[in-house]
Coordinates of C-alpha atoms and ligand atoms in Angstrom, one line a residue:
M21 CA 3.6 -28.7 -60.0
K22 CA 7.3 -29.3 -60.1
V23 CA 9.6 -27.5 -57.7
S24 CA 13.3 -27.3 -57.4
A25 CA 16.4 -26.3 -55.3
V26 CA 19.5 -25.2 -57.0
Q27 CA 22.6 -26.0 -54.9
F28 CA 25.7 -24.2 -56.1
H29 CA 28.9 -22.4 -55.1
P30 CA 28.5 -18.7 -55.4
I31 CA 31.8 -16.8 -55.7
L32 CA 32.3 -14.0 -53.2
F33 CA 32.1 -10.6 -54.8
D34 CA 31.9 -12.1 -58.4
K35 CA 28.4 -11.1 -59.3
D36 CA 28.9 -11.5 -63.1
K37 CA 30.0 -15.1 -62.7
N38 CA 27.3 -15.9 -60.2
L39 CA 24.6 -14.4 -62.4
E40 CA 25.9 -16.3 -65.5
K41 CA 25.5 -19.5 -63.5
I42 CA 22.1 -18.6 -62.2
V43 CA 20.8 -17.9 -65.6
N44 CA 22.2 -21.2 -66.9
F45 CA 20.5 -23.1 -64.1
I46 CA 17.3 -21.4 -65.0
K47 CA 17.4 -22.0 -68.6
E48 CA 18.3 -25.7 -67.9
S49 CA 15.6 -26.3 -65.3
K50 CA 12.4 -28.1 -66.2
E51 CA 10.5 -27.2 -63.0
D52 CA 7.7 -24.6 -62.4
L53 CA 9.5 -23.1 -59.4
I54 CA 13.3 -22.7 -58.7
V55 CA 14.8 -21.7 -55.4
F56 CA 18.4 -20.5 -55.3
P57 CA 20.5 -20.1 -52.1
E58 CA 20.8 -17.0 -49.7
L59 CA 23.0 -14.2 -51.3
A60 CA 23.4 -16.3 -54.3
T61 CA 24.4 -13.4 -56.6
T62 CA 27.2 -12.0 -54.3
G63 CA 28.4 -14.7 -51.9
Y64 CA 28.0 -14.6 -48.3
F65 CA 30.7 -13.3 -45.9
F66 CA 30.6 -9.7 -46.0
L67 CA 32.5 -8.0 -43.1
K68 CA 32.1 -4.2 -43.9
K69 CA 29.3 -2.1 -45.1
D70 CA 31.4 -0.5 -47.9
E71 CA 31.9 -4.1 -49.3
L72 CA 28.1 -4.3 -49.5
G73 CA 28.0 -0.9 -50.9
R74 CA 29.7 -2.3 -54.0
F75 CA 27.5 -5.2 -54.6
A76 CA 24.0 -4.5 -53.1
E77 CA 21.2 -3.3 -55.5
P78 CA 17.5 -2.3 -55.1
F79 CA 15.0 -5.0 -55.3
E80 CA 14.0 -3.9 -58.8
G81 CA 17.5 -3.5 -60.0
D82 CA 19.4 -5.0 -63.0
T83 CA 19.4 -8.4 -61.4
Y84 CA 15.7 -8.5 -60.9
N85 CA 15.1 -7.0 -64.5
L86 CA 17.0 -10.0 -65.9
I87 CA 15.4 -12.7 -63.8
Q88 CA 11.9 -11.2 -64.2
K89 CA 12.3 -11.4 -67.9
L90 CA 13.2 -15.1 -67.8
S91 CA 10.6 -15.8 -65.2
T92 CA 7.9 -14.4 -67.7
Q93 CA 9.5 -16.0 -70.8
L94 CA 9.8 -19.5 -69.1
N95 CA 6.7 -19.3 -67.0
K96 CA 8.6 -20.2 -63.9
I97 CA 8.5 -18.8 -60.3
I98 CA 12.2 -18.0 -59.3
V99 CA 13.3 -17.2 -55.7
Y100 CA 16.9 -16.1 -55.2
G101 CA 18.9 -14.5 -52.3
F102 CA 20.6 -11.2 -52.9
A103 CA 22.1 -8.3 -51.1
E104 CA 19.5 -5.4 -51.1
V105 CA 20.1 -1.7 -50.6
K106 CA 17.1 0.5 -49.7
N107 CA 17.2 4.0 -48.2
D108 CA 20.9 3.6 -47.3
K109 CA 20.2 0.3 -45.4
F110 CA 21.3 -3.1 -46.5
Y111 CA 19.2 -6.2 -46.2
N112 CA 19.8 -9.8 -46.7
S113 CA 16.9 -10.4 -49.0
A114 CA 15.1 -12.9 -51.3
A115 CA 13.5 -11.8 -54.5
I116 CA 10.2 -13.8 -55.0
V117 CA 9.6 -13.5 -58.9
F118 CA 6.5 -14.6 -60.6
P119 CA 5.9 -14.8 -64.3
D120 CA 3.2 -12.1 -63.9
K121 CA 5.4 -9.4 -62.4
K122 CA 2.5 -7.8 -60.5
Y123 CA 2.9 -10.6 -57.9
S124 CA 6.7 -10.2 -57.6
K125 CA 7.9 -9.2 -54.1
V126 CA 10.8 -8.9 -51.8
Y127 CA 11.4 -10.7 -48.5
R128 CA 14.0 -9.3 -46.1
K129 CA 15.6 -11.7 -43.6
T130 CA 14.2 -11.1 -40.1
H131 CA 16.7 -13.0 -38.0
L132 CA 20.4 -12.0 -38.8
F133 CA 23.0 -14.6 -38.1
Y134 CA 26.4 -14.1 -36.8
K135 CA 28.5 -11.3 -38.5
E136 CA 25.5 -10.5 -40.6
K137 CA 24.7 -8.3 -37.7
F138 CA 27.7 -6.1 -38.6
V139 CA 26.5 -5.2 -42.1
F140 CA 22.8 -5.9 -42.6
S141 CA 19.7 -4.4 -41.0
P142 CA 17.1 -6.8 -39.7
G143 CA 14.3 -7.2 -42.2
D144 CA 11.2 -5.1 -42.1
T145 CA 8.8 -7.1 -44.4
G146 CA 7.5 -9.8 -41.9
F147 CA 6.4 -13.2 -43.0
F148 CA 3.9 -12.8 -45.8
T149 CA 2.5 -15.2 -48.4
I150 CA 1.6 -14.6 -52.1
Y151 CA -1.1 -16.5 -53.8
Y152 CA -0.3 -17.2 -57.5
P153 CA -3.5 -18.3 -59.4
D154 CA -1.8 -19.8 -62.4
F155 CA -0.2 -22.6 -60.2
D156 CA -3.0 -22.4 -57.5
L157 CA -0.1 -21.9 -55.0
K158 CA 0.3 -19.9 -51.8
L159 CA 4.0 -19.3 -51.3
G160 CA 5.8 -18.2 -48.2
T161 CA 9.4 -17.3 -47.9
M162 CA 12.0 -17.4 -44.9
I163 CA 15.8 -17.3 -45.2
C164 CA 18.2 -19.6 -43.5
Y165 CA 18.6 -18.8 -39.8
D166 CA 14.9 -18.0 -39.7
W167 CA 14.6 -21.7 -39.3
R168 CA 15.7 -21.5 -35.7
F169 CA 12.4 -19.7 -34.9
P170 CA 9.3 -21.9 -35.2
E171 CA 7.3 -18.7 -35.2
A172 CA 8.6 -18.0 -38.7
A173 CA 7.2 -21.1 -40.4
R174 CA 4.1 -20.9 -38.2
T175 CA 3.3 -17.4 -39.2
L176 CA 3.7 -18.3 -42.8
A177 CA 1.5 -21.3 -42.4
L178 CA -1.2 -19.4 -40.5
N179 CA -1.0 -16.9 -43.3
G180 CA -2.0 -19.8 -45.6
A181 CA 1.3 -20.9 -47.2
D182 CA 1.1 -24.4 -49.1
L183 CA 4.8 -24.2 -49.7
I184 CA 7.7 -22.5 -47.7
V185 CA 10.9 -21.9 -49.5
S186 CA 14.0 -21.1 -47.7
P187 CA 17.1 -19.7 -49.7
S188 CA 20.0 -20.7 -47.3
N189 CA 23.7 -20.6 -46.5
L190 CA 23.8 -23.1 -43.7
V191 CA 27.0 -23.8 -41.7
T192 CA 25.7 -26.5 -39.4
R193 CA 23.9 -29.7 -39.8
I194 CA 21.5 -29.4 -36.9
W195 CA 18.9 -27.7 -39.2
H196 CA 18.2 -31.3 -40.4
H197 CA 16.5 -32.0 -37.2
A198 CA 14.3 -28.9 -37.2
M199 CA 13.2 -28.4 -40.8
P200 CA 11.1 -31.5 -41.2
A201 CA 9.5 -30.6 -37.9
R202 CA 8.6 -27.1 -39.6
A203 CA 7.0 -29.0 -42.4
L204 CA 5.2 -31.5 -40.2
D205 CA 3.8 -29.2 -37.5
N206 CA 2.6 -26.8 -40.1
H207 CA 1.4 -29.4 -42.8
V208 CA 3.3 -27.5 -45.6
Y209 CA 5.8 -28.4 -48.2
L210 CA 9.2 -27.0 -47.7
V211 CA 12.1 -26.4 -50.0
V212 CA 15.7 -25.6 -48.5
A213 CA 18.1 -24.4 -51.2
N214 CA 21.5 -24.4 -49.5
R215 CA 24.9 -23.5 -51.0
V216 CA 28.1 -25.5 -51.1
G217 CA 31.8 -24.4 -51.0
S218 CA 33.6 -22.3 -48.4
E219 CA 34.6 -18.6 -47.9
E220 CA 37.6 -17.4 -46.0
R221 CA 37.9 -13.8 -44.5
R222 CA 40.6 -12.7 -42.1
D223 CA 41.6 -16.3 -41.3
E224 CA 38.1 -17.4 -40.6
I225 CA 36.6 -20.1 -42.9
L226 CA 32.8 -20.7 -43.3
L227 CA 32.0 -24.1 -44.8
F228 CA 28.6 -24.4 -46.3
N229 CA 27.0 -27.7 -46.0
G230 CA 24.9 -28.4 -49.1
M231 CA 22.3 -31.2 -48.6
S232 CA 19.5 -29.1 -50.0
V233 CA 16.2 -30.8 -49.5
I234 CA 12.6 -30.9 -50.4
F235 CA 10.0 -32.0 -47.7
D236 CA 6.4 -33.0 -48.1
Y237 CA 3.9 -31.9 -45.5
N238 CA 4.6 -34.8 -43.1
G239 CA 8.4 -33.9 -43.2
E240 CA 9.2 -36.7 -45.3
V241 CA 12.2 -36.2 -47.7
L242 CA 11.1 -36.0 -51.4
N243 CA 14.6 -35.3 -52.6
L244 CA 18.0 -34.6 -51.0
A245 CA 21.3 -33.3 -52.4
T246 CA 24.8 -34.3 -51.3
P247 CA 27.0 -32.1 -49.1
S248 CA 29.3 -30.7 -51.6
E249 CA 28.2 -31.0 -55.3
E250 CA 26.5 -28.4 -57.5
T251 CA 23.2 -29.8 -58.5
I252 CA 19.4 -29.3 -59.0
I253 CA 17.0 -31.4 -57.0
S254 CA 13.4 -31.4 -57.7
A255 CA 10.1 -33.0 -56.7
E256 CA 6.4 -33.1 -57.7
I257 CA 4.1 -31.3 -55.1
N258 CA 0.3 -30.8 -54.9
P259 CA -0.2 -27.6 -53.1
K260 CA -4.0 -28.3 -52.5
E261 CA -2.9 -31.4 -50.3
S262 CA -1.2 -29.2 -47.8
R263 CA -4.4 -27.1 -47.1
D264 CA -6.3 -29.8 -45.3
K265 CA -5.0 -29.7 -41.7
A266 CA -7.1 -32.5 -40.6
I267 CA -5.2 -35.6 -39.4
N268 CA -8.2 -37.8 -38.6
A269 CA -12.0 -37.3 -38.4
F270 CA -11.7 -35.4 -35.0
N271 CA -8.4 -33.5 -35.2
D272 CA -7.3 -30.6 -37.2
I273 CA -3.9 -29.2 -36.2
F274 CA -4.9 -25.6 -37.0
S275 CA -8.4 -25.6 -35.6
D276 CA -7.3 -27.5 -32.5
R277 CA -4.8 -24.8 -31.5
N278 CA -6.0 -23.3 -28.2
T279 CA -4.8 -19.7 -28.3
N280 CA -6.2 -19.0 -25.0
Y281 CA -3.4 -20.9 -23.4
Y282 CA -0.5 -19.7 -25.6
F283 CA 0.7 -16.7 -23.6
L284 CA 3.5 -15.9 -20.9
S285 CA 2.3 -16.3 -17.4
Ligands
ACM303 C1 22.6 -18.3 -42.0 O1 21.6 -17.7 -41.6 N1 23.2 -18.0 -43.0 C2 23.1 -19.4 -41.2

């Protein structure tokens, strides 16, 4: 199957414009799976809950209805970051939308970064995978700063992920050291969809670094975007290949794990 990451510049508080762009990218794309950045529908740098109150929506709100329809029509899996409201709480979430809507689900970002802590609640979904039979794919999702915690990708991989997708708004470059390791030490494909552009609030500027990337299960780069352009990158993957965790005749990186010794002393 063909997977892709859309790297673009969401405009803060301009949901209509962002959605128009997202829809155009979906219609133009030729891949079976498309990953958009974190908070792709709203922009990133929220500072107050009442700002979020104007733009957050339930998982199965208007945006989801629009994207679900496209997913079904075009037979594509679509993952996009959005600001979610549920029971008066706000979450930094990713909608995971499958052509057959009974598989569609929401992931809520577990590890909140920087001033996200002022406005969002920590996610309560945990790290789950979804098996989609039409593409014979087991898909896991994490969001951006979750990369800092090897436990996130590990849990997804132990839950059987063939592919981990990571909608992101990354403001450093150090993740380029860690992300390939997450692919390698779990023997999974990994797609990072990062945004570009900057956002300024109260004299503080956040610059987003692009360089969206698709790794194979050895951490090799299959495709890489530039730091600042809007683009789609894509790669062919074979989800089945990620499932064999053997690295030679005598070693299997999952069955060799010795959990007897993984504890605090
Ligand atoms: C991040 O979690 N947006 C860096």
